[in-house]
mmCIF file with all atom_site columns, C-alpha atoms in Angstrom:
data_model
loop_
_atom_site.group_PDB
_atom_site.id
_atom_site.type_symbol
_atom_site.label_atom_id
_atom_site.label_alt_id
_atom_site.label_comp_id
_atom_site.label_asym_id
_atom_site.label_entity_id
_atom_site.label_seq_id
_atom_site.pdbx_PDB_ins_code
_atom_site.Cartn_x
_atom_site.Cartn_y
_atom_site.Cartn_z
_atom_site.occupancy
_atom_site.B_iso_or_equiv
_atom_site.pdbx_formal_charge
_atom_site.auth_seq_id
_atom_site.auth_comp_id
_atom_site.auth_asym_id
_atom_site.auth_atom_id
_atom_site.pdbx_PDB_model_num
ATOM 1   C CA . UNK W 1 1   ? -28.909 37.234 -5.114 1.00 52.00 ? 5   UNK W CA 1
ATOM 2   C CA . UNK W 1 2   ? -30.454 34.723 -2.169 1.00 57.00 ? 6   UNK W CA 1
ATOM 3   C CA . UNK W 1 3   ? -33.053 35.715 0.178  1.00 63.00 ? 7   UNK W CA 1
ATOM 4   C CA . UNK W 1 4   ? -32.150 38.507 2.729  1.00 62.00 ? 8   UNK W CA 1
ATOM 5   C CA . UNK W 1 5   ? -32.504 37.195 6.138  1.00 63.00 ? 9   UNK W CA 1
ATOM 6   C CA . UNK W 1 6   ? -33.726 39.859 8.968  1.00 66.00 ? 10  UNK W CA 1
ATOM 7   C CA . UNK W 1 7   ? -34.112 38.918 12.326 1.00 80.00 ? 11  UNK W CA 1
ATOM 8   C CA . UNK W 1 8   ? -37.544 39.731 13.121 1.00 92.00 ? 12  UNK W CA 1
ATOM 9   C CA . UNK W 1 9   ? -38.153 38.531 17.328 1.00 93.00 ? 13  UNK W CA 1
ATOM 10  C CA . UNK W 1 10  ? -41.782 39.791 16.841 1.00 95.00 ? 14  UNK W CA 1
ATOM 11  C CA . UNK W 1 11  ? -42.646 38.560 13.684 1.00 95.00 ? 15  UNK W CA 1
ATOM 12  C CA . UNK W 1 12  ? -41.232 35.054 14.878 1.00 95.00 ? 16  UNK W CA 1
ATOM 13  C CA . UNK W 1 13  ? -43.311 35.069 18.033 1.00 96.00 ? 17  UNK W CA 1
ATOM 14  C CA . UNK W 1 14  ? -46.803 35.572 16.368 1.00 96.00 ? 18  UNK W CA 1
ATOM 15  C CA . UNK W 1 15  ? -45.671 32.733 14.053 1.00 96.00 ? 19  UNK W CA 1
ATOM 16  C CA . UNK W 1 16  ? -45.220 30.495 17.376 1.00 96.00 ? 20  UNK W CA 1
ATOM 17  C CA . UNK W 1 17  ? -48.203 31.556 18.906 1.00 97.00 ? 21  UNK W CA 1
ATOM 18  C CA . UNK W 1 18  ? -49.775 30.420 15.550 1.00 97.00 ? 22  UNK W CA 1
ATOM 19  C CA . UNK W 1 19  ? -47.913 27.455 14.995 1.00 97.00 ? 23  UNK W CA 1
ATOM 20  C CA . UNK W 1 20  ? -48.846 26.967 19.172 1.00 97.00 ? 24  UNK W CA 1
ATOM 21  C CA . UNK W 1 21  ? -52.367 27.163 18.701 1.00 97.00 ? 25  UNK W CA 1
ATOM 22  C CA . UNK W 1 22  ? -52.292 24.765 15.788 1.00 97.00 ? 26  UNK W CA 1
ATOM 23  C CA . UNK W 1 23  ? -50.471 22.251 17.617 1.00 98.00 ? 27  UNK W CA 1
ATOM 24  C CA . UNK W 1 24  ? -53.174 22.507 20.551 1.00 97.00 ? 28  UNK W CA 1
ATOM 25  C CA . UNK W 1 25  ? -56.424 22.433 18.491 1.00 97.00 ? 29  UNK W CA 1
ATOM 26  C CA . UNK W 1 26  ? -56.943 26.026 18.280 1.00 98.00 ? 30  UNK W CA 1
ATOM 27  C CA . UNK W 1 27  ? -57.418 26.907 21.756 1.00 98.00 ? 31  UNK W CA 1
ATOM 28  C CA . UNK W 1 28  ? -54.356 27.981 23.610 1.00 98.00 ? 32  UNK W CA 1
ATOM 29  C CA . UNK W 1 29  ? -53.596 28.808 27.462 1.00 98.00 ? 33  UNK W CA 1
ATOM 30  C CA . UNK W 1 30  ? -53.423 32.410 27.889 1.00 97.00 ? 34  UNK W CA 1
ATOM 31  C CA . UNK W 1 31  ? -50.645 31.285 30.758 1.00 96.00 ? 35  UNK W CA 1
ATOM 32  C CA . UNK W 1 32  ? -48.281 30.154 28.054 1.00 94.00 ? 36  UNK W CA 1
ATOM 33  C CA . UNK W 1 33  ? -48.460 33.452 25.640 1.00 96.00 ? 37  UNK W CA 1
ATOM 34  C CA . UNK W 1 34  ? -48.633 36.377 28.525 1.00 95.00 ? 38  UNK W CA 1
ATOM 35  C CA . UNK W 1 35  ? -44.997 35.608 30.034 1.00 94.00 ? 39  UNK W CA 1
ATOM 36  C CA . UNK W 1 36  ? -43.498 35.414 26.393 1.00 94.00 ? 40  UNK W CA 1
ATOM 37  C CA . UNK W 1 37  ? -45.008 38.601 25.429 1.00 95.00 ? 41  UNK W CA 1
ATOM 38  C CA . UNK W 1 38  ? -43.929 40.526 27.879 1.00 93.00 ? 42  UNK W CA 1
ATOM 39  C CA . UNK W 1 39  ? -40.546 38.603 28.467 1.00 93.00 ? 43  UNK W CA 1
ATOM 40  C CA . UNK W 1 40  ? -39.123 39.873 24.764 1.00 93.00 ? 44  UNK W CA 1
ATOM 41  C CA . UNK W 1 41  ? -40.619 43.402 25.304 1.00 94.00 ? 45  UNK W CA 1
ATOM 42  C CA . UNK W 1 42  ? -43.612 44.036 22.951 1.00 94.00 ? 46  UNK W CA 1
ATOM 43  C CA . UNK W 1 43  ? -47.425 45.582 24.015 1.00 94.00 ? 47  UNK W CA 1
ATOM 44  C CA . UNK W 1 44  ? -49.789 42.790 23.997 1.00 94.00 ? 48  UNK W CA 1
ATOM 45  C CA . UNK W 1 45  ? -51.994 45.260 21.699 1.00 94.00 ? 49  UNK W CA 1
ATOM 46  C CA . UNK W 1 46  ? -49.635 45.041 18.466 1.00 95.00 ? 50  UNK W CA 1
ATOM 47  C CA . UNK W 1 47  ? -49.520 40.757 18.983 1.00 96.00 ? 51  UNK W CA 1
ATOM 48  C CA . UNK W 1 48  ? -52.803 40.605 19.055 1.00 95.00 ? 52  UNK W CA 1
ATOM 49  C CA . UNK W 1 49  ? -53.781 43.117 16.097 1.00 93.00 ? 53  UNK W CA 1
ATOM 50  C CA . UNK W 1 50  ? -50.915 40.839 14.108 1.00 94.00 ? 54  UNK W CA 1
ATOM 51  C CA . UNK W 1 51  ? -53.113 37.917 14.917 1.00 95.00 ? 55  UNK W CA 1
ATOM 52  C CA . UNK W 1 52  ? -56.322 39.319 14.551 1.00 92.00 ? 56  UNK W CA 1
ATOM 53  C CA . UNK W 1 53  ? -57.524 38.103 11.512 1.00 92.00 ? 57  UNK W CA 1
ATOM 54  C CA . UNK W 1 54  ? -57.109 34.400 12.867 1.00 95.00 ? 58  UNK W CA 1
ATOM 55  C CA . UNK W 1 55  ? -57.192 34.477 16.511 1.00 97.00 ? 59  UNK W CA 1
ATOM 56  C CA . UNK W 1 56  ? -59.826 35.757 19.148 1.00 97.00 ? 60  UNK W CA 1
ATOM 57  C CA . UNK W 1 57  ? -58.370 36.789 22.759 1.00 97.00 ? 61  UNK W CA 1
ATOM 58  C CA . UNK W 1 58  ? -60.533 37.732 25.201 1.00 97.00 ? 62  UNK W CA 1
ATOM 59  C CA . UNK W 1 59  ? -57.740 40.270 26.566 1.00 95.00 ? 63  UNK W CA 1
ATOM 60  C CA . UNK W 1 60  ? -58.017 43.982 28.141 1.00 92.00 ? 64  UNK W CA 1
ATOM 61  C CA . UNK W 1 61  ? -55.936 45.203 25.152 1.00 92.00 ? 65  UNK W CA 1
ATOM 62  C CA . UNK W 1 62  ? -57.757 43.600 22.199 1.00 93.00 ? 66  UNK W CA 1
ATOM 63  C CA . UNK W 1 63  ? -60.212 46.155 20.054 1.00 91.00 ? 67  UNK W CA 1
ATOM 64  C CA . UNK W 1 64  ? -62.758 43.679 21.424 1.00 95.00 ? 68  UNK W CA 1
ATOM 65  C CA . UNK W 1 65  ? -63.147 41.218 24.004 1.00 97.00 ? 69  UNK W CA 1
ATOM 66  C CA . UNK W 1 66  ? -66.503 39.863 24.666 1.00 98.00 ? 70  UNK W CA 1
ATOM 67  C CA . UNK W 1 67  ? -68.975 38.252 22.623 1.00 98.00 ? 71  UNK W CA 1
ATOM 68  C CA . UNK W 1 68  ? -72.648 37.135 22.625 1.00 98.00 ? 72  UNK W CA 1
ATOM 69  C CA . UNK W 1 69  ? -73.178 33.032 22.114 1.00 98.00 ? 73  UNK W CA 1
ATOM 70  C CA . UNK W 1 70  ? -75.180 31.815 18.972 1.00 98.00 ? 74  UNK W CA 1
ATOM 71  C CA . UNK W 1 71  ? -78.304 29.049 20.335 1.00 97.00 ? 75  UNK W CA 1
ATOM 72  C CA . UNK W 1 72  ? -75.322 26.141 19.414 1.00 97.00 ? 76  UNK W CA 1
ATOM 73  C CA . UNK W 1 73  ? -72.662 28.245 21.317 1.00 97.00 ? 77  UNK W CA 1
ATOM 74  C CA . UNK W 1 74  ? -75.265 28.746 24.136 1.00 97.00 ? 78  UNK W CA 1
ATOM 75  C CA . UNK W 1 75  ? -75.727 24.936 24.360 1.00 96.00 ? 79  UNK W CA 1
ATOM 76  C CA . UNK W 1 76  ? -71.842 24.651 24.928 1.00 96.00 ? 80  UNK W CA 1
ATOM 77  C CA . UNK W 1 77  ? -71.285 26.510 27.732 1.00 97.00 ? 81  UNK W CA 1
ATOM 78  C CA . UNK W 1 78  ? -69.299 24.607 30.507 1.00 94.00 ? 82  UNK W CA 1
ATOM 79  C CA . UNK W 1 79  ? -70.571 25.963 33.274 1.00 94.00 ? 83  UNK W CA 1
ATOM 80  C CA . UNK W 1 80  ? -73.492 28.967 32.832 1.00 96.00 ? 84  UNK W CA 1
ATOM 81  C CA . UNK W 1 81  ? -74.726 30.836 36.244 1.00 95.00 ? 85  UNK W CA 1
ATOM 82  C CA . UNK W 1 82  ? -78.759 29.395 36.593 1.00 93.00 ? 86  UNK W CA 1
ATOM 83  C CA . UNK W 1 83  ? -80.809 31.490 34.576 1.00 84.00 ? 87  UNK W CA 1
ATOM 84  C CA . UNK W 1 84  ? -82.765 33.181 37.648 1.00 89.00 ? 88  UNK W CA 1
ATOM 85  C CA . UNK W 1 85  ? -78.962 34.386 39.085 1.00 93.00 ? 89  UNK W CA 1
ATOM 86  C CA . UNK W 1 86  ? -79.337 37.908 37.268 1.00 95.00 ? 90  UNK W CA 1
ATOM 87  C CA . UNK W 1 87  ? -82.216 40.282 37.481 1.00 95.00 ? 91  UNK W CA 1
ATOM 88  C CA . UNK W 1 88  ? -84.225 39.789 33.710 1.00 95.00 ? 92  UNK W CA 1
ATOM 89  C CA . UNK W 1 89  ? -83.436 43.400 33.440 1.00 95.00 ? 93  UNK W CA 1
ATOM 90  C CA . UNK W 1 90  ? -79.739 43.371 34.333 1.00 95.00 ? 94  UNK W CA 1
ATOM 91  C CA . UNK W 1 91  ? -79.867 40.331 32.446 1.00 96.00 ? 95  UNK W CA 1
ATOM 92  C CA . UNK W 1 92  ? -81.674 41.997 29.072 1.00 96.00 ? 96  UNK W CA 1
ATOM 93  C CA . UNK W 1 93  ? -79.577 45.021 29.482 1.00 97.00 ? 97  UNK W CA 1
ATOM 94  C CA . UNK W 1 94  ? -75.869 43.479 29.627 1.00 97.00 ? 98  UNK W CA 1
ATOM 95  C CA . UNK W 1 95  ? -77.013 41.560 26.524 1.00 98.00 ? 99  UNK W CA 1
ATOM 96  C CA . UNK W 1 96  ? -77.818 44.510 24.533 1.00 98.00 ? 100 UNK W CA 1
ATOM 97  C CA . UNK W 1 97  ? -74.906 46.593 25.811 1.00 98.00 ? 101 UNK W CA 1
ATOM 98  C CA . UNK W 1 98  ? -72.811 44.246 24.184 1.00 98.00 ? 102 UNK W CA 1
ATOM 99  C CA . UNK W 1 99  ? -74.777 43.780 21.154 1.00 97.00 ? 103 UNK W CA 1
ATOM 100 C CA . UNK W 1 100 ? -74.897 47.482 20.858 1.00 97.00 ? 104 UNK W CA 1
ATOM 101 C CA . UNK W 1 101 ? -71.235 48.065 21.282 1.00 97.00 ? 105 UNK W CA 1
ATOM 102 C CA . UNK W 1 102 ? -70.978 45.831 18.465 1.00 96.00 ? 106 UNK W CA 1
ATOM 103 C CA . UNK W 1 103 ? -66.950 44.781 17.231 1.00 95.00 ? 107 UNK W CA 1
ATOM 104 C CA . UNK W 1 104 ? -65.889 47.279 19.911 1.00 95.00 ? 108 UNK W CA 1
ATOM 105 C CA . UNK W 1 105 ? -67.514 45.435 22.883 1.00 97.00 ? 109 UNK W CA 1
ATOM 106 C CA . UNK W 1 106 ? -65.232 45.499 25.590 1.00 97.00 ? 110 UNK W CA 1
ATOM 107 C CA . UNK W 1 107 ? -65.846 44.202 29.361 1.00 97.00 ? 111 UNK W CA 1
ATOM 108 C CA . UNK W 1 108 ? -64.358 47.394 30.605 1.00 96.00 ? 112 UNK W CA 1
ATOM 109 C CA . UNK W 1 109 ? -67.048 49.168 28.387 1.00 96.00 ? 113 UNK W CA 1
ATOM 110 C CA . UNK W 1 110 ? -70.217 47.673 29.297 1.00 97.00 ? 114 UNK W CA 1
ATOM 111 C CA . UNK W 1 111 ? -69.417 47.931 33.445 1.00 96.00 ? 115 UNK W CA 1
ATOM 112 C CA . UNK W 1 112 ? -68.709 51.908 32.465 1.00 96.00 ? 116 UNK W CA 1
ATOM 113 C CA . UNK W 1 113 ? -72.050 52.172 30.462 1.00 95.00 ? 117 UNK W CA 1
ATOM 114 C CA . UNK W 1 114 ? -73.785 50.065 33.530 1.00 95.00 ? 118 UNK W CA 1
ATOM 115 C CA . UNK W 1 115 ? -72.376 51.430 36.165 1.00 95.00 ? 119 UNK W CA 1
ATOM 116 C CA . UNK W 1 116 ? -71.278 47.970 37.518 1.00 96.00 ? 120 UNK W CA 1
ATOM 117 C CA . UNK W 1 117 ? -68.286 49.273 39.281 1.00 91.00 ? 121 UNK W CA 1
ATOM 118 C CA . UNK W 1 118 ? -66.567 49.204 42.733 1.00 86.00 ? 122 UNK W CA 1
ATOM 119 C CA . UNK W 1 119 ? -69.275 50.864 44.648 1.00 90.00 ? 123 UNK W CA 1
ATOM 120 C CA . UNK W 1 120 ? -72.278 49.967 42.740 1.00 93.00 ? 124 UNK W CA 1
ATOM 121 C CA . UNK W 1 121 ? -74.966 47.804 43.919 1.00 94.00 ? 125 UNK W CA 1
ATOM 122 C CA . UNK W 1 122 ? -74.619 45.561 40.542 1.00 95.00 ? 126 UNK W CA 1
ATOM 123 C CA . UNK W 1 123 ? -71.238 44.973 42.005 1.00 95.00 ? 127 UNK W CA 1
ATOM 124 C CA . UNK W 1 124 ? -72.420 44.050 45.687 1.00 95.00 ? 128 UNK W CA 1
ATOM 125 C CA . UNK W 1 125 ? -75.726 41.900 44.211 1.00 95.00 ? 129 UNK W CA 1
ATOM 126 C CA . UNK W 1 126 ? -73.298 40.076 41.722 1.00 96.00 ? 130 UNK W CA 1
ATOM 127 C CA . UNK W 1 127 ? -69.523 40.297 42.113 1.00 95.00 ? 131 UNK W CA 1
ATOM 128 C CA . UNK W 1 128 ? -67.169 41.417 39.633 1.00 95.00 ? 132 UNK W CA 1
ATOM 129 C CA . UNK W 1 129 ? -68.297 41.953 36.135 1.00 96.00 ? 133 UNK W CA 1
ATOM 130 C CA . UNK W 1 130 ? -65.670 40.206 34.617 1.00 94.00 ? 134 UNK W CA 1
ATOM 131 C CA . UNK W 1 131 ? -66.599 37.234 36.694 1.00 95.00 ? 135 UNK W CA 1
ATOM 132 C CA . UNK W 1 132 ? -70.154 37.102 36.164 1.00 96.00 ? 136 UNK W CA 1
ATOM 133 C CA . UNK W 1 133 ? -69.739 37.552 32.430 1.00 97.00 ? 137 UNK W CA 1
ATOM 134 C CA . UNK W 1 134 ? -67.561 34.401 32.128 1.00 97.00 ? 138 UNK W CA 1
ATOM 135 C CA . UNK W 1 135 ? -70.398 32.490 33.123 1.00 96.00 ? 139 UNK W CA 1
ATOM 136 C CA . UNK W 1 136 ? -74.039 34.504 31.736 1.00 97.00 ? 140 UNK W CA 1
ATOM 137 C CA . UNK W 1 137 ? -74.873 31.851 29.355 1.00 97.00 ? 141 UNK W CA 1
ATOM 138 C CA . UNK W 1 138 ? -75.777 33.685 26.354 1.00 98.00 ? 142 UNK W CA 1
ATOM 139 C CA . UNK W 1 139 ? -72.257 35.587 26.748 1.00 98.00 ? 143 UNK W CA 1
ATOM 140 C CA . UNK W 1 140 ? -68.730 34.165 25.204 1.00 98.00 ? 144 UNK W CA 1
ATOM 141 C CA . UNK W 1 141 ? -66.097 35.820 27.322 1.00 98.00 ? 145 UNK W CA 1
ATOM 142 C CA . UNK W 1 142 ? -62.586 33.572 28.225 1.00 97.00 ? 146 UNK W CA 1
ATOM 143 C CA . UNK W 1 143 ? -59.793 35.360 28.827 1.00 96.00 ? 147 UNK W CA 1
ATOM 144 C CA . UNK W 1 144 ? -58.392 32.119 30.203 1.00 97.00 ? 148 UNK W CA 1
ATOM 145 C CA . UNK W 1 145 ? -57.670 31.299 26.541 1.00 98.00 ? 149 UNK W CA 1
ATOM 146 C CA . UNK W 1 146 ? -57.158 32.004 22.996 1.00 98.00 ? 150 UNK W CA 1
ATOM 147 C CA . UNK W 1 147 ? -58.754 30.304 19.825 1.00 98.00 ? 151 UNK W CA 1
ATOM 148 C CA . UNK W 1 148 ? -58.706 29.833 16.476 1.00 97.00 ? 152 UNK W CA 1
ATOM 149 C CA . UNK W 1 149 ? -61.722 31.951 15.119 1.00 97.00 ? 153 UNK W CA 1
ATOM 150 C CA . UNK W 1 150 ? -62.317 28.788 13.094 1.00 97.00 ? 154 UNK W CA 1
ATOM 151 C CA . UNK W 1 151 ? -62.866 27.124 16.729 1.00 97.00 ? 155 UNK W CA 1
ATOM 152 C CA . UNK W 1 152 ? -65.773 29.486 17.383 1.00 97.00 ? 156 UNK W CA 1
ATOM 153 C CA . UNK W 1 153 ? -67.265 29.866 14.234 1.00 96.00 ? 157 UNK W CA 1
ATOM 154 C CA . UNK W 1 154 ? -70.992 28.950 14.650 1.00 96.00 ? 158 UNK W CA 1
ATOM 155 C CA . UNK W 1 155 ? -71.022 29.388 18.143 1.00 97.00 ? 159 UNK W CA 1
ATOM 156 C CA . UNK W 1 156 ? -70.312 33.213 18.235 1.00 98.00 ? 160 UNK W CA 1
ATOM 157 C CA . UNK W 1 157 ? -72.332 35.561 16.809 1.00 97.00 ? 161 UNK W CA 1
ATOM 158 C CA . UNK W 1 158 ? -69.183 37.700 15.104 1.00 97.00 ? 162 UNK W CA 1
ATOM 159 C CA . UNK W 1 159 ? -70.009 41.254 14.777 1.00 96.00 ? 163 UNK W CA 1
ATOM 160 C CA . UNK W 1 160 ? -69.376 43.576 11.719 1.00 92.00 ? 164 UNK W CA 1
ATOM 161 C CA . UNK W 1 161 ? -66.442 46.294 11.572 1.00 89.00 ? 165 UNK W CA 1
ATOM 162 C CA . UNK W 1 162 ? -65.648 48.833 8.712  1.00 86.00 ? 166 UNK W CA 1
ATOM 163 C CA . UNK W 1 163 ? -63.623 45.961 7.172  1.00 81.00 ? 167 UNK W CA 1
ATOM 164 C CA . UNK W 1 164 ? -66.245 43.215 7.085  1.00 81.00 ? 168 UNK W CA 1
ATOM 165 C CA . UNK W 1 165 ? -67.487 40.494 9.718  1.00 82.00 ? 169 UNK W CA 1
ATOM 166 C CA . UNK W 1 166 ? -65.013 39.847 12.168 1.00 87.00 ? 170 UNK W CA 1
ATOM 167 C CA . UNK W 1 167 ? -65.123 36.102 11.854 1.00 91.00 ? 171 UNK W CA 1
ATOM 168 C CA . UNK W 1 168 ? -62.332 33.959 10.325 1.00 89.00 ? 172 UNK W CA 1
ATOM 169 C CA . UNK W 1 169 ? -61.640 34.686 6.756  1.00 84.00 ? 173 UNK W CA 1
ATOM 170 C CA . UNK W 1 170 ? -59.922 32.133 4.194  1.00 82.00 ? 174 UNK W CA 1
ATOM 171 C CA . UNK W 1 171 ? -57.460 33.297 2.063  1.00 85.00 ? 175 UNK W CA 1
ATOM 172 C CA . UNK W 1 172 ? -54.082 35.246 1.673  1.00 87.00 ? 176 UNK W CA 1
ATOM 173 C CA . UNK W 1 173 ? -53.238 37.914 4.415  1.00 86.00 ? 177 UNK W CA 1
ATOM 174 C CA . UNK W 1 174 ? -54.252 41.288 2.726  1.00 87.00 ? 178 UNK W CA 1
ATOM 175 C CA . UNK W 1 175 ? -50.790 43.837 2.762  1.00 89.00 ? 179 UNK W CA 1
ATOM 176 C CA . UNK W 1 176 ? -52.166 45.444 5.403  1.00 88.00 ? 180 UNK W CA 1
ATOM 177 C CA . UNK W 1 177 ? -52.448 41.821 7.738  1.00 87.00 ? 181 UNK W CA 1
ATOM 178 C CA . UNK W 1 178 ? -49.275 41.040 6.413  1.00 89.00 ? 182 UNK W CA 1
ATOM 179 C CA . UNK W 1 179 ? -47.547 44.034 7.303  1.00 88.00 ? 183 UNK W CA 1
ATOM 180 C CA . UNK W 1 180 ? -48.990 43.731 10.968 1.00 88.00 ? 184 UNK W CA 1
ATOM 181 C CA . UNK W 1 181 ? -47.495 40.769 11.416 1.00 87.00 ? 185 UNK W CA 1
ATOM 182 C CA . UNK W 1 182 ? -43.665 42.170 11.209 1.00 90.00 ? 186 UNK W CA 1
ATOM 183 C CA . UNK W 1 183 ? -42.102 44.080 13.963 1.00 88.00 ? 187 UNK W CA 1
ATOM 184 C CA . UNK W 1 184 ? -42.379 48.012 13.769 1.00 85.00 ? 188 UNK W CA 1
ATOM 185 C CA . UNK W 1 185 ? -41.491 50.607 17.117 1.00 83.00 ? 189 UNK W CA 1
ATOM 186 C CA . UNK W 1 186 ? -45.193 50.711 17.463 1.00 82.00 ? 190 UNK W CA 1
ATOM 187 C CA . UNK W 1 187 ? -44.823 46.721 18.626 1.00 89.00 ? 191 UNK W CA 1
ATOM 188 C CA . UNK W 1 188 ? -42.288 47.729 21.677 1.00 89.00 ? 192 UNK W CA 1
ATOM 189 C CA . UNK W 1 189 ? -43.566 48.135 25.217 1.00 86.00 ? 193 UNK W CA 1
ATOM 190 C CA . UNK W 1 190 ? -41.841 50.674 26.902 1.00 77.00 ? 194 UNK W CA 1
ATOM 191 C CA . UNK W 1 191 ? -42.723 49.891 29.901 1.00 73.00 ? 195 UNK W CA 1
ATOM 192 C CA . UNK W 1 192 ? -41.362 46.713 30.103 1.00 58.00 ? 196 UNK W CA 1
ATOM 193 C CA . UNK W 1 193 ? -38.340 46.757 26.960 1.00 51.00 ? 197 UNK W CA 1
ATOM 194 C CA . UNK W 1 194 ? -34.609 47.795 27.533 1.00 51.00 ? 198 UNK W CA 1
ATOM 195 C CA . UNK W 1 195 ? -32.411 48.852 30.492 1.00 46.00 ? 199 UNK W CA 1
ATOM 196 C CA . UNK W 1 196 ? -34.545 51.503 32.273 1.00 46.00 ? 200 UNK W CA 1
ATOM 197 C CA . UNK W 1 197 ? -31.006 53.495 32.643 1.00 44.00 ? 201 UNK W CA 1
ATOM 198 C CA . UNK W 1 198 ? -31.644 54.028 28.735 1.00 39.00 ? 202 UNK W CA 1
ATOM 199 C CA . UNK W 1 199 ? -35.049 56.170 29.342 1.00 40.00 ? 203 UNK W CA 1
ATOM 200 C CA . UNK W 1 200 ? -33.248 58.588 31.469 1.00 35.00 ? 204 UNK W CA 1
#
């Protein structure tokens, strides 16, 4: 009889994430979630794909990481670059990128497909990528932060996977969400878990 109790460190931290994020509004300093991650030893990549259904993280190791701004979520920028800073083609063609890459738009991506990298004149005319996009008005890209994707619903324009839009759903975790959420080997880091006299 009775409930068996397992001790599950990874399924307890995406519940305080979760439980974080509520408590702050649904948006949450990257700061406070980064150190914790890698502090009890998982991949950033598993956390987030636990929280994906709920939570949007503009992170190197989510599936996707930038999105374009609906007109509201355009209006709401806190501080866009003036419209003439970007070439209109640079400008036209980073938008599209992203649009084309669709739910697997990621940052590291669209400099590849542009050629916006070390050496490139993109890079000299505008800086980083990953700094400009923070700021191209039409573009929603914070990896400062994480929200709720209730928090950006109707400002993003979420794009559509196999599985459906990519925007918050209501309901019951599917098995598959559910089962994401609890730890398997796949959720370990090893780089960063265990006494490195283990690996050797």
């Amino acid at each position: 009889g009775g409930m068996q109790l397992v001790a599950d460190p990874f399924a307890d931290l995406v519940a305080t994430i979760l439980a974080w994020l509520h408590q702050s509004g649904g948006v949450l300093s990257s700061a406070a979630v980064s150190p914790l991650i890698r502090a009890m030893g998982f991949r950033p990549r598993a956390v987030m794909e636990a929280m994906s259904r709920d939570v949007f993280w503009s992170h190197a190791d989510a599936q996707i990481d930038v999105l374009l701004r609906t007109t509201a979520g355009v209006q709401q920028h806190p501080n866009p670059l003036p419209s003439v800073y970007l070439h209109k083609q640079v400008h036209v063609q980073l938008l599209k990128k992203i649009r084309d890459m669709g739910h697997k738009a990621k940052v590291e991506k669209v400099a590849g497909s542009l050629g916006w990298n070390l050496k490139s004149e993109l890079r000299r005319a505008y800086g980083t990528l990953h700094i400009v996009l923070r700021r191209v008005r039409e573009v929603f890209y914070d990896p400062s932060n994480l929200y709720f994707k209730t928090v950006l619903d109707g400002l993003v324009e979420w794009p559509v996977s196999p599985e459906g839009r990519i925007g918050p759903r209501d309901g019951p975790l599917s098995k598959e969400e559910e089962s994401r959420r609890h730890w398997t080997s796949h959720a370990d880091d090893m780089k960063t878990a265990g006494d490195p006299q283990w690996l050797h």
